[in-house]
Amino acid sequence: MKNRFVALLVLLTSSLFASEGMWIPTLLNLDDMQAKGMSLSAEDIYSINHSSIKDAIVHFGGGCTGELISDQGLILTNYHCGYSRVQAHSSLENDYLTDGFWAMNKDEELSNPGLKVTFIKQIIDVTDKVLEGVFPTSTEEERNAIIQANSLLVVNDYIENTHYKGEVKAFNYGNEYHLIIKEIFTDIRLVGAPPSAIGKFGGDTDNWVWPRHTGDFSLFRIYSSPDGKPADFAAENIPFIPLHHLPINMDGVNEGDFTMVYGFPGSTYEHLVHKDVEYIMNQSNPMRIKMRRNSLAIIDAAMINVDATRIKYAAKQSRISNAYKKWIGQNLGLDSFEAIAKKKEFETDLQSKIENDTTLIEQYGSLINELNKMSIEGWDVHLARDIFVEFYYYGPEILRFSIGIDNLLAQMDTLEEGSEHYQLLVEKLNNKSNSFFKNYDKSIDEKIFESLWPIYYSENSNDYTVDISSIKGVSKSWNDGTTVAATLYSSSILLNKEGFLKEINSSIKKLKKKLDKDPIYQLSKLLYANYTDNIKGEYAMSKTRMDGLMRHYTFIQKELNNDPFWPDANSTLRVSYGKAEGSTPRDGMTYKYATTLDGIIQKNNTGNTDFTIPDKLRTLHSDKNYGKYTNEDGKISVCFLGSNHTSGGNSGSPAIDGNGYLVGLNFDRTWESTMSDIMYNPDICRNIMVDIRYVLFIIDKYADAGHLVDEMTLINVSESKEAEVIVL
Ligand code: ASP
């Protein structure tokens, strides 16, 4: 009896605090949010009738989130989200990576061609319109064609005669469709970034790890045309006046306080069947980990000793290392959480619910079996695609450069030589080459090729590898990395900046002739063609069939299980909520919910170079020169944990308290949470946020850029008797 009571209590407690889910802002779990301490209304969070918190949130650069923190267009996002921009502005003379960058007035802000931020104006359920003309008897191909055509009409209907963009997105594998109406700004300037020793404090040692002390933030500013509309960079542009910016709670959060994270999580895969999880754990992740481990060993060694190489490869190293470490943690987490067994249990349970219902058995009786069977059938081609993506997009860079050049040359083929458009493409060829060579090191790239090529071969099933025996010089040993690399990297015209630019600017015809005989150009084309001819179609077929079944699978899960059902993340705007709290992730280990500046000094004292800090930060600590940015106990809080369900893409998302005030900046998850894109465990999964007061402390006290803090709206919530919701 006693045991039953304890079991019931555990069940109640965990469901009471269960915080799984990334909710569409128009379909919030509002009662639960309010029960957990939120004072906001649905309209405060998302409204089309007046300003709301959504108007302070932007999709930053497509892969991250940012938020408006002043009425002059100032955006806060992660350091790692702005990193490639800081890197691009850096040189040996202006080493912003080491020294940080701070615009002391608006004229010093730096423009970032190509960078965009996107506001969401409206989210509209258009399921009925999009599915008009689709019948239960339609094949997947017919269904997709109708959906595509209907979506175009829907988008057109809503955005015609406006400057907005529209996109119809599928949710729950196409059970629902929402139209997302967007406003996209393109004049985005860099305002401030701390040195890497603060913004990336802890480096790869601490990435995905708690306790954490990273000041992972950077500042940008949106500029608009004088009438407040999106405009490309121009001198007459003005700082954008947003509909809403987030006020800052200078008292921060206490353990147990409500928090929510509002942003654009990229992709999650929570509803997969167990064979899919097996594929990820046993095939895809090990291959990707192996390739990246090899690349990183080469890049890291090269970056340590030479400053110029460090600057060139900083952003590229991060691009490779972040997911590398995540996948290692993901596999460990899924394994120790017995994810495959749990999925099987779930499937057995759902199967018996289906079998107990005579109205469902015919349509859904064999669904789970079919899904698992189809998953196995697709493993080889899915792996071939994953290998291609990994090798081509994250491996030797020269292959990507080559295909980029090929694309431009192909466009030129259709144009009259010397025409205006033709000349524009010549200019593009020059720009592309210049920016590629700025950060390229041939010997690093060659070593990467040498090391990854054998993996490309050994991991792929024979049906999907590329035959390169037609390339002169490699015919006898085309699966041997060292020999192939030596041939390719000794005779290609793509490797030498001056030579290549000269070719572009003397004769495109001659350049093309030379490229046709160039071994790297040939390999790049062969690899790409092998993917498009041999892999892409089969993969797409497998995915279409699988997604079709997943649509039924998510539908029936939603029907038969009582829990509120949320659609997997798909880079659309979502709200996650939970509270500021630590966890007990492993035997004998407890994570406290927050860290302080003292911890930075302790880590620095270990001598690990990932914990190097600027002298000034040490002095601010020893002098206790903290200004108004302290906790109640007089310390500087640096990072805190929360039970908000987040994913990649939530990087830079605001952590907002129950009154709509900014308290932190989301940037990572703990080691045990790296599995949460596939399986979320509410007891141990935690997101990591920088305390907003640490951000302000660094801006004001470290960087002497207090003028930026002056732009913001700071509120001492405890002093104003009752915190007001100040959204509307
Ligand atoms: N740091 C993470 C990322 O790189 C954010 C997350 O996945 O939680 O995407």
XYZ file of C-alpha atoms and ligand atoms in Angstrom:
737
model
C 0.000 0.000 0.000
C 2.740 2.362 1.037
C 4.647 1.632 -2.169
C 1.619 2.320 -4.285
C 1.231 5.669 -2.582
C 4.862 6.573 -3.217
C 4.550 5.514 -6.841
C 1.440 7.648 -7.280
C 3.150 10.612 -5.698
C 6.160 10.260 -7.992
C 3.858 10.079 -10.985
C 1.923 13.134 -9.905
C 5.032 15.108 -9.104
C 6.746 14.372 -12.361
C 3.710 15.136 -14.465
C 3.145 18.285 -12.431
C 6.579 19.564 -13.378
C 6.894 17.816 -16.707
C 8.098 20.468 -19.067
C 8.436 18.670 -22.371
C 7.198 20.544 -25.401
C 7.819 23.383 -27.811
C 4.461 25.020 -28.264
C 3.173 27.010 -31.215
C 2.417 30.500 -29.803
C -1.148 30.345 -31.159
C -1.779 27.007 -29.425
C -0.335 27.441 -25.963
C -0.800 25.241 -22.937
C -1.879 28.404 -21.136
C -3.611 26.945 -18.067
C -0.557 24.889 -17.271
C 1.757 27.857 -17.784
C -0.312 30.022 -15.486
C -0.555 27.246 -12.924
C 3.231 27.165 -12.903
C 3.568 30.850 -12.087
C 3.076 32.845 -15.259
C 1.037 36.059 -15.050
C 0.884 36.683 -18.780
C -2.170 36.195 -20.965
C -2.147 34.489 -24.358
C -2.463 37.949 -25.969
C 0.621 39.173 -24.092
C 2.652 36.401 -25.657
C 1.224 36.463 -29.159
C -1.195 38.944 -30.632
C -2.077 40.306 -34.028
C -4.226 43.070 -32.562
C -1.554 44.925 -30.634
C 2.110 44.583 -29.735
C 3.070 41.468 -27.833
C 6.212 39.636 -26.790
C 6.433 37.952 -30.211
C 7.243 41.394 -31.685
C 10.484 41.408 -29.720
C 11.667 38.028 -31.037
C 13.583 37.519 -34.291
C 14.891 34.562 -36.206
C 18.541 35.560 -36.357
C 20.424 34.610 -39.507
C 18.146 31.621 -40.074
C 19.755 29.361 -37.479
C 19.499 31.250 -34.196
C 17.139 33.484 -32.242
C 17.581 37.081 -31.137
C 15.504 39.532 -29.132
C 14.944 43.286 -29.179
C 16.192 44.916 -25.997
C 15.820 48.593 -26.794
C 13.539 50.886 -28.733
C 16.455 51.581 -31.085
C 16.578 48.170 -32.730
C 19.240 46.702 -30.437
C 19.242 42.884 -30.613
C 20.747 40.452 -28.159
C 21.797 37.023 -29.373
C 24.489 34.490 -28.518
C 28.176 35.079 -29.098
C 28.256 31.783 -30.961
C 25.452 33.040 -33.227
C 27.341 36.212 -34.116
C 30.714 34.447 -34.102
C 31.186 34.063 -37.849
C 30.429 37.785 -38.262
C 32.945 38.763 -35.584
C 35.443 36.420 -37.251
C 34.773 37.925 -40.670
C 35.558 41.430 -39.345
C 38.742 40.198 -37.629
C 42.305 40.328 -38.859
C 45.728 40.253 -37.227
C 45.514 44.066 -36.909
C 41.927 44.107 -35.598
C 41.708 40.866 -33.682
C 38.134 41.213 -32.403
C 38.112 37.520 -31.494
C 40.783 38.118 -28.875
C 39.972 41.701 -27.887
C 36.227 41.931 -28.372
C 34.478 44.606 -30.392
C 32.426 47.498 -29.043
C 30.918 50.278 -31.113
C 31.122 53.361 -28.912
C 28.603 55.149 -31.113
C 26.327 54.176 -33.986
C 28.849 55.291 -36.617
C 31.248 52.591 -35.429
C 28.781 49.754 -35.923
C 29.838 47.263 -38.620
C 27.597 46.122 -41.454
C 27.129 42.432 -42.239
C 26.162 41.770 -45.843
C 23.946 38.722 -46.137
C 22.772 38.725 -42.523
C 18.989 38.793 -42.080
C 16.616 38.875 -39.151
C 13.009 37.845 -39.443
C 9.994 38.954 -37.425
C 6.876 36.784 -37.386
C 3.849 38.934 -38.136
C 1.222 36.212 -38.060
C 0.763 32.454 -37.778
C -2.432 31.174 -39.416
C -3.803 27.639 -39.460
C -4.404 26.959 -43.157
C -4.771 23.179 -42.952
C -8.167 23.067 -44.689
C -7.083 25.292 -47.560
C -3.808 23.452 -48.091
C -5.455 20.021 -48.074
C -8.291 20.992 -50.400
C -8.413 18.351 -53.134
C -6.413 15.769 -51.180
C -8.306 12.508 -50.685
C -7.582 9.466 -48.534
C -6.977 7.631 -51.797
C -4.372 10.162 -53.057
C -0.850 8.799 -53.340
C 1.890 10.583 -51.377
C 3.184 12.096 -54.628
C -0.267 13.386 -55.610
C -0.818 14.703 -52.126
C 2.497 16.571 -52.156
C 1.809 18.112 -55.566
C -1.628 19.382 -54.469
C -0.221 20.741 -51.210
C 2.517 22.582 -53.048
C 0.079 24.188 -55.475
C -2.418 25.115 -52.739
C 0.347 26.540 -50.566
C 1.435 28.908 -53.331
C -2.122 30.199 -53.653
C -2.499 30.599 -49.904
C 0.769 32.530 -49.600
C -0.177 34.757 -52.491
C -3.605 35.452 -51.058
C -2.212 36.736 -47.810
C 0.866 38.669 -48.806
C -0.155 40.179 -52.118
C 0.551 43.920 -52.158
C 2.537 43.826 -48.926
C 6.284 43.738 -48.279
C 5.861 40.585 -46.186
C 7.009 37.097 -47.113
C 4.902 34.005 -46.545
C 5.692 30.351 -46.032
C 3.405 27.392 -45.440
C 4.954 24.951 -42.996
C 3.891 21.381 -42.292
C 3.463 20.335 -38.667
C 3.159 16.780 -37.349
C 4.380 15.387 -40.663
C 1.587 17.127 -42.554
C -1.390 16.620 -40.260
C -1.540 20.392 -39.939
C -0.302 23.346 -41.980
C 0.341 26.883 -40.796
C 1.047 29.938 -42.865
C 3.873 32.001 -41.383
C 3.880 35.657 -42.413
C 7.280 37.264 -42.016
C 8.965 40.635 -42.189
C 12.651 40.334 -43.069
C 15.256 42.996 -42.326
C 18.605 43.003 -44.098
C 20.597 45.927 -42.677
C 21.951 44.359 -39.497
C 25.033 45.872 -37.885
C 27.426 44.478 -35.310
C 27.324 46.554 -32.126
C 29.289 44.583 -29.581
C 30.910 41.268 -28.777
C 33.058 40.312 -25.818
C 36.444 38.673 -26.313
C 36.285 34.922 -27.007
C 37.722 34.384 -23.542
C 34.334 35.599 -22.225
C 31.954 34.771 -25.089
C 33.359 31.271 -25.510
C 34.754 30.883 -21.999
C 35.250 27.164 -21.369
C 35.677 26.401 -25.094
C 35.191 22.811 -26.164
C 35.938 21.619 -22.611
C 32.748 23.204 -21.299
C 30.513 23.064 -24.376
C 27.322 21.086 -23.528
C 28.487 20.914 -19.917
C 27.377 22.178 -16.529
C 28.594 23.989 -14.398
C 28.937 26.696 -16.983
C 30.366 30.217 -16.970
C 30.150 31.355 -20.589
C 29.206 34.950 -21.426
C 27.676 33.698 -24.667
C 26.224 36.954 -26.008
C 26.687 39.503 -28.753
C 24.802 42.623 -29.800
C 23.547 43.713 -33.206
C 21.259 46.486 -34.383
C 18.492 46.413 -36.967
C 18.343 49.358 -39.341
C 15.301 50.199 -41.432
C 14.529 52.706 -44.153
C 13.489 56.131 -42.792
C 9.849 54.992 -42.981
C 10.529 51.952 -40.785
C 10.498 49.332 -43.552
C 13.145 46.688 -44.294
C 15.917 48.012 -46.529
C 19.365 46.908 -47.629
C 22.324 48.698 -46.060
C 22.224 52.433 -46.814
C 23.618 55.518 -45.138
C 20.161 57.046 -44.710
C 18.809 54.008 -42.849
C 17.782 54.566 -39.245
C 17.789 52.366 -36.126
C 14.602 50.310 -36.310
C 11.843 51.157 -33.837
C 10.282 47.823 -32.802
C 6.696 47.304 -31.693
C 7.993 45.824 -28.474
C 11.312 45.340 -26.716
C 11.893 43.218 -23.654
C 12.230 45.000 -20.330
C 14.961 43.568 -18.132
C 14.348 42.193 -14.661
C 17.345 43.414 -12.669
C 16.481 41.053 -9.820
C 16.986 37.970 -11.989
C 15.280 34.700 -11.166
C 15.286 32.605 -8.040
C 15.349 28.847 -7.971
C 11.867 27.535 -8.715
C 10.649 30.653 -10.546
C 8.681 30.256 -13.768
C 10.693 30.718 -16.958
C 9.877 30.457 -20.608
C 12.074 30.407 -23.683
C 10.668 32.011 -26.817
C 12.461 31.278 -30.079
C 13.056 29.174 -33.151
C 14.124 25.615 -32.248
C 15.510 23.912 -35.376
C 14.592 20.238 -35.584
C 13.522 17.593 -33.119
C 12.665 13.939 -33.725
C 10.617 12.983 -30.693
C 8.117 10.733 -32.434
C 10.439 8.331 -34.253
C 10.018 4.558 -34.037
C 12.649 2.437 -32.335
C 14.374 1.343 -35.569
C 14.955 4.994 -36.471
C 16.561 5.566 -33.108
C 18.691 2.483 -33.652
C 19.832 3.932 -36.981
C 20.846 7.222 -35.370
C 22.663 5.583 -32.473
C 24.423 2.786 -34.331
C 25.027 4.097 -37.828
C 24.652 7.782 -38.461
C 26.068 9.229 -35.241
C 29.178 6.969 -35.117
C 30.032 7.840 -38.735
C 29.570 11.561 -38.192
C 31.520 11.497 -34.940
C 34.419 9.670 -36.605
C 34.662 12.125 -39.521
C 34.489 15.183 -37.290
C 36.935 13.801 -34.733
C 39.495 13.407 -37.519
C 38.905 16.893 -38.944
C 39.062 18.505 -35.525
C 42.326 16.801 -34.604
C 43.898 18.442 -37.670
C 42.271 21.871 -37.293
C 42.843 22.145 -33.531
C 46.527 21.285 -33.866
C 46.969 23.885 -36.607
C 45.122 26.615 -34.695
C 47.110 26.326 -31.489
C 50.420 27.652 -32.748
C 49.706 30.138 -35.486
C 47.623 33.238 -34.803
C 46.687 33.762 -38.436
C 45.393 30.176 -38.618
C 43.451 30.632 -35.382
C 41.632 33.620 -36.886
C 41.049 31.871 -40.216
C 39.686 28.671 -38.748
C 37.863 29.919 -35.613
C 34.350 29.903 -37.071
C 34.951 26.766 -39.133
C 36.227 24.877 -36.085
C 33.112 25.817 -34.102
C 30.839 24.776 -36.948
C 32.343 21.286 -36.808
C 32.961 20.833 -33.090
C 29.553 21.840 -31.725
C 27.488 18.984 -33.140
C 30.440 16.589 -32.839
C 30.351 16.836 -29.072
C 26.554 16.860 -28.995
C 26.318 13.560 -30.883
C 28.738 11.900 -28.466
C 26.574 13.022 -25.539
C 23.396 12.118 -27.398
C 24.492 8.527 -27.885
C 25.605 8.183 -24.274
C 22.334 9.676 -23.035
C 20.087 7.576 -25.275
C 21.998 4.495 -24.259
C 21.826 5.074 -20.526
C 18.173 6.172 -20.717
C 17.489 2.915 -22.601
C 15.800 4.886 -25.332
C 15.322 1.964 -27.716
C 13.677 -0.191 -25.052
C 11.458 2.747 -24.063
C 10.414 3.314 -27.674
C 9.564 -0.396 -28.012
C 7.488 -0.263 -24.842
C 5.657 2.794 -26.138
C 4.992 1.070 -29.460
C 3.672 -2.075 -27.738
C 1.357 0.016 -25.602
C 0.060 2.018 -28.566
C -0.365 -1.160 -30.597
C -2.587 -2.687 -27.936
C -4.677 0.503 -27.769
C -5.140 0.302 -31.545
C -6.039 -3.367 -31.366
C -8.600 -2.700 -28.652
C -10.501 -0.368 -30.924
C -12.287 -2.079 -33.798
C -12.678 1.213 -35.677
C -8.909 1.703 -35.780
C -7.545 -1.746 -36.315
C -8.008 -1.895 -40.068
C -6.298 1.394 -40.839
C -3.643 1.431 -38.134
C -3.177 -2.241 -37.118
C 0.029 -2.796 -39.101
C 1.322 0.789 -39.013
C 3.980 0.419 -36.317
C 5.394 -2.732 -37.853
C 5.471 -1.169 -41.274
C 7.252 1.908 -39.995
C 9.985 -0.146 -38.370
C 10.345 -2.338 -41.444
C 10.551 0.623 -43.758
C 13.073 2.262 -41.491
C 15.462 -0.691 -41.828
C 14.958 -0.810 -45.585
C 16.042 2.826 -45.782
C 19.135 2.590 -43.593
C 21.707 2.196 -46.409
C 20.471 5.072 -48.513
C 19.971 7.311 -45.474
C 23.528 6.565 -44.427
C 24.794 7.279 -47.943
C 23.111 10.671 -47.791
C 24.442 11.399 -44.300
C 27.959 10.439 -45.426
C 27.698 12.710 -48.451
C 26.481 15.639 -46.327
C 29.194 15.059 -43.755
C 32.022 14.651 -46.245
C 30.949 17.276 -48.742
C 29.612 20.003 -46.466
C 31.830 19.547 -43.413
C 34.912 17.870 -44.909
C 37.538 19.225 -47.350
C 36.463 22.756 -48.237
C 37.912 22.834 -51.698
C 35.148 20.517 -52.940
C 32.455 22.994 -51.905
C 34.383 25.908 -53.355
C 34.681 24.016 -56.604
C 30.967 23.278 -56.925
C 30.186 26.921 -56.114
C 32.447 28.007 -58.961
C 30.853 25.418 -61.216
C 27.379 26.809 -60.452
C 28.416 30.327 -61.411
C 30.090 29.137 -64.598
C 26.969 27.187 -65.532
C 24.874 30.356 -65.142
C 27.328 32.210 -67.388
C 26.913 29.573 -70.091
C 23.413 30.843 -70.768
C 24.486 34.492 -71.151
C 26.094 36.559 -73.820
C 29.744 37.162 -73.052
C 30.311 40.714 -71.876
C 26.614 41.384 -71.163
C 25.751 43.197 -67.959
C 24.556 40.051 -66.207
C 27.629 38.163 -67.418
C 29.919 40.817 -65.944
C 28.014 40.646 -62.689
C 28.757 36.948 -62.517
C 32.455 37.584 -63.229
C 32.392 39.939 -60.258
C 30.689 37.242 -58.185
C 33.396 34.762 -59.171
C 36.011 37.237 -57.951
C 34.198 37.923 -54.678
C 33.571 34.271 -53.989
C 37.216 33.412 -54.614
C 38.515 36.282 -52.492
C 36.367 35.412 -49.510
C 37.198 31.707 -49.836
C 40.959 32.229 -49.940
C 40.852 34.693 -47.041
C 40.261 31.785 -44.677
C 41.759 28.868 -46.579
C 44.837 26.812 -45.775
C 45.714 24.213 -48.379
C 47.824 21.995 -46.157
C 45.077 21.726 -43.495
C 42.525 20.910 -46.167
C 44.733 18.266 -47.748
C 45.238 16.542 -44.389
C 41.482 16.567 -43.820
C 40.892 15.000 -47.215
C 43.520 12.359 -46.570
C 41.938 11.453 -43.281
C 38.248 11.529 -44.295
C 38.391 9.885 -47.700
C 38.956 6.354 -46.287
C 35.969 6.851 -43.953
C 33.828 7.937 -46.888
C 34.731 4.623 -48.483
C 34.565 2.238 -45.583
C 31.240 3.552 -44.222
C 29.341 3.629 -47.517
C 27.756 0.529 -48.929
C 29.251 -0.289 -52.373
C 26.115 0.814 -54.190
C 26.592 4.403 -53.179
C 30.331 5.148 -53.363
C 31.613 7.265 -56.198
C 33.889 5.813 -58.857
C 36.757 8.232 -59.452
C 38.984 5.979 -61.511
C 38.431 8.291 -64.476
C 40.474 11.011 -62.762
C 44.007 10.974 -64.103
C 46.553 9.865 -61.543
C 44.218 8.156 -59.097
C 43.035 5.232 -61.212
C 45.042 2.559 -59.409
C 44.493 3.603 -55.842
C 41.227 5.462 -55.758
C 40.261 4.357 -52.264
C 43.597 5.251 -50.682
C 43.360 8.672 -48.981
C 47.044 9.536 -49.041
C 47.624 8.819 -52.712
C 44.400 10.435 -53.864
C 45.062 13.529 -51.748
C 48.616 13.813 -53.058
C 47.375 13.715 -56.650
C 44.524 16.146 -56.141
C 46.343 18.698 -54.059
C 49.470 18.807 -56.185
C 47.909 19.624 -59.504
C 44.719 21.640 -59.115
C 44.398 25.229 -60.277
C 41.738 25.795 -57.611
C 44.289 25.907 -54.823
C 46.239 29.002 -55.678
C 44.560 32.346 -55.112
C 46.625 34.548 -57.405
C 46.702 32.000 -60.213
C 42.989 31.349 -60.003
C 42.013 35.031 -59.942
C 44.247 35.596 -62.942
C 42.447 32.827 -64.836
C 39.040 34.310 -63.992
C 40.008 37.736 -65.174
C 41.819 36.778 -68.365
C 39.578 34.268 -70.132
C 36.554 32.383 -68.787
C 36.684 30.069 -71.807
C 40.261 29.025 -71.059
C 39.436 28.712 -67.369
C 36.632 26.293 -68.176
C 38.906 24.192 -70.356
C 41.462 23.967 -67.594
C 38.835 23.140 -65.003
C 37.483 20.305 -67.115
C 40.863 18.629 -66.722
C 41.332 19.654 -63.096
C 41.321 16.670 -60.677
C 39.604 18.495 -57.786
C 36.982 19.980 -60.070
C 36.399 16.550 -61.567
C 36.115 14.878 -58.174
C 33.774 17.526 -56.841
C 31.498 17.100 -59.848
C 31.625 13.316 -59.669
C 30.755 13.313 -55.981
C 27.908 15.714 -56.486
C 26.582 13.842 -59.507
C 26.850 10.562 -57.619
C 24.698 12.104 -54.922
C 22.089 13.557 -57.274
C 21.915 10.533 -59.615
C 22.467 7.679 -57.245
C 21.350 8.720 -53.779
C 19.061 11.731 -53.735
C 16.090 10.216 -55.574
C 16.092 6.969 -53.650
C 16.496 8.849 -50.391
C 13.624 11.185 -51.255
C 11.376 8.231 -52.078
C 12.201 6.520 -48.816
C 11.632 9.732 -46.894
C 8.323 10.502 -48.602
C 6.997 7.032 -47.807
C 8.299 7.194 -44.265
C 6.851 10.678 -43.685
C 3.509 9.478 -45.013
C 3.424 6.756 -42.399
C 4.711 9.132 -39.729
C 1.739 11.358 -40.463
C -0.584 8.526 -39.513
C 1.626 7.580 -36.594
C 1.638 11.066 -35.045
C -2.097 11.370 -35.718
C -2.905 8.169 -33.876
C -0.570 9.021 -31.002
C -2.381 12.314 -30.604
C -5.755 10.557 -30.709
C -5.006 7.753 -28.293
C -2.674 9.268 -25.724
C -4.062 11.787 -23.306
C -0.980 13.969 -22.900
C -1.021 17.309 -24.674
C 0.676 16.705 -27.995
C 3.216 19.102 -29.469
C 4.606 19.012 -33.006
C 8.329 18.457 -33.520
C 10.412 21.598 -33.902
C 10.717 22.801 -37.504
C 12.479 26.182 -37.214
C 9.171 27.947 -36.510
C 8.450 30.187 -33.553
C 7.819 28.213 -30.347
C 7.414 28.676 -26.616
C 8.939 26.261 -24.107
C 8.364 26.691 -20.405
C 9.509 25.322 -17.114
C 11.308 26.828 -14.179
C 14.747 27.800 -12.997
C 16.016 24.557 -11.545
C 18.984 22.223 -11.374
C 18.874 18.453 -11.583
C 20.367 15.213 -10.362
C 21.625 13.853 -13.663
C 23.774 10.955 -12.541
C 24.523 8.816 -9.559
C 26.121 10.929 -6.864
C 25.869 14.157 -8.813
C 23.692 17.241 -8.344
C 23.622 20.307 -10.534
C 22.955 23.496 -8.570
C 20.777 25.863 -10.561
C 23.211 28.781 -10.895
C 26.901 29.710 -11.144
C 28.792 32.885 -10.222
C 31.862 34.861 -11.227
C 33.790 33.057 -8.471
C 33.537 29.910 -10.591
C 35.249 31.649 -13.512
C 38.217 32.422 -11.300
C 38.267 28.853 -9.944
C 38.286 27.399 -13.459
C 40.934 29.894 -14.561
C 43.119 28.769 -11.676
C 43.208 25.215 -13.111
C 45.525 26.429 -15.884
C 43.418 24.851 -18.676
C 43.751 27.258 -21.609
C 40.025 26.978 -22.371
C 39.619 28.909 -19.094
C 41.913 31.798 -19.956
C 40.340 35.143 -18.980
C 41.154 38.767 -19.737
C 43.098 40.473 -16.928
C 40.396 43.085 -16.583
C 37.792 40.481 -15.633
C 40.062 39.163 -12.901
C 40.572 42.706 -11.603
C 36.838 43.455 -11.606
C 36.400 40.291 -9.536
C 39.178 40.999 -7.063
C 38.013 44.615 -6.625
C 34.405 43.439 -6.413
C 33.708 46.196 -8.889
C 30.273 44.838 -9.768
C 28.109 47.945 -10.085
C 24.370 47.391 -9.939
C 24.527 43.913 -11.441
C 24.781 41.712 -8.358
C 22.579 39.114 -6.779
C 20.986 39.654 -3.376
C 24.099 38.074 -1.847
C 26.389 40.570 -3.560
C 27.742 38.109 -6.140
C 27.656 38.226 -9.903
C 25.480 35.426 -11.191
C 26.799 34.098 -14.518
C 24.643 31.216 -15.820
C 21.555 29.347 -14.665
C 19.680 26.180 -15.530
C 16.039 25.706 -16.386
C 13.646 22.938 -17.303
C 12.688 24.568 -20.589
C 12.658 22.179 -23.524
C 15.021 23.691 -26.100
C 17.013 22.692 -29.135
C 19.577 24.060 -31.590
C 18.033 27.227 -33.030
C 16.984 28.255 -29.529
C 20.501 29.616 -29.270
C 20.057 33.282 -28.469
C 16.444 32.891 -27.321
C 15.328 35.042 -24.440
C 14.601 33.458 -21.084
C 11.549 35.371 -19.901
C 10.034 35.415 -16.421
C 6.359 35.110 -15.487
C 5.801 38.844 -16.071
C 7.351 39.038 -19.517
C 10.713 40.446 -18.392
C 14.045 39.295 -19.735
C 16.070 37.321 -17.188
C 18.504 35.374 -19.344
C 19.770 34.306 -22.705
C 19.492 30.658 -23.711
C 22.633 29.142 -25.232
C 23.090 25.471 -24.475
C 21.972 22.301 -22.731
C 23.657 20.106 -20.143
C 25.559 16.970 -21.186
C 22.680 14.703 -20.175
C 20.266 16.818 -22.258
C 22.028 16.339 -25.569
C 19.609 13.459 -26.215
C 16.579 15.686 -25.821
C 16.058 16.219 -29.567
C 15.133 12.554 -29.722
C 13.881 11.784 -26.249
C 13.170 14.306 -23.514
C 13.551 13.297 -19.897
C 11.942 15.996 -17.728
C 13.853 14.847 -14.677
C 17.274 15.505 -16.088
C 17.054 17.615 -19.251
C 18.041 21.222 -18.556
C 18.737 24.220 -20.752
C 21.572 26.618 -19.919
C 21.100 30.397 -19.924
C 23.408 33.356 -19.299
C 22.072 35.551 -16.508
C 21.073 38.842 -18.139
C 22.798 40.769 -15.341
C 26.129 39.156 -16.282
C 25.561 40.363 -19.858
C 24.967 43.903 -18.587
C 27.937 43.704 -16.210
C 30.243 42.774 -19.095
C 28.847 45.526 -21.340
C 29.042 48.203 -18.674
C 31.892 47.310 -16.339
C 34.141 45.255 -18.596
C 33.675 47.019 -21.926
C 32.844 50.518 -20.656
C 29.925 50.533 -23.084
C 27.354 51.725 -20.543
C 25.698 53.820 -23.254
C 24.221 50.537 -24.537
C 22.765 49.673 -21.136
C 21.272 53.177 -21.058
C 19.210 52.261 -24.137
C 17.548 49.372 -22.330
C 14.556 49.299 -19.985
C 15.797 48.080 -16.597
C 13.272 47.210 -13.893
C 13.887 46.408 -10.257
C 10.918 44.132 -9.887
C 11.256 43.670 -6.126
C 11.095 47.439 -5.608
C 7.962 47.929 -7.668
C 5.486 46.451 -5.163
C 3.849 44.123 -7.555
C 5.452 43.315 -10.856
C 3.344 44.585 -13.665
C 2.978 42.872 -16.956
C 4.172 45.595 -19.295
C 3.700 44.110 -22.659
C 0.668 45.855 -24.055
N 24.328 25.362 -27.947
C 23.305 24.746 -28.640
C 23.544 24.795 -30.102
O 24.608 24.910 -30.503
C 21.943 25.157 -28.254
C 21.202 23.916 -28.017
O 21.214 23.061 -28.888
O 20.648 23.773 -26.943
O 22.721 24.711 -30.927
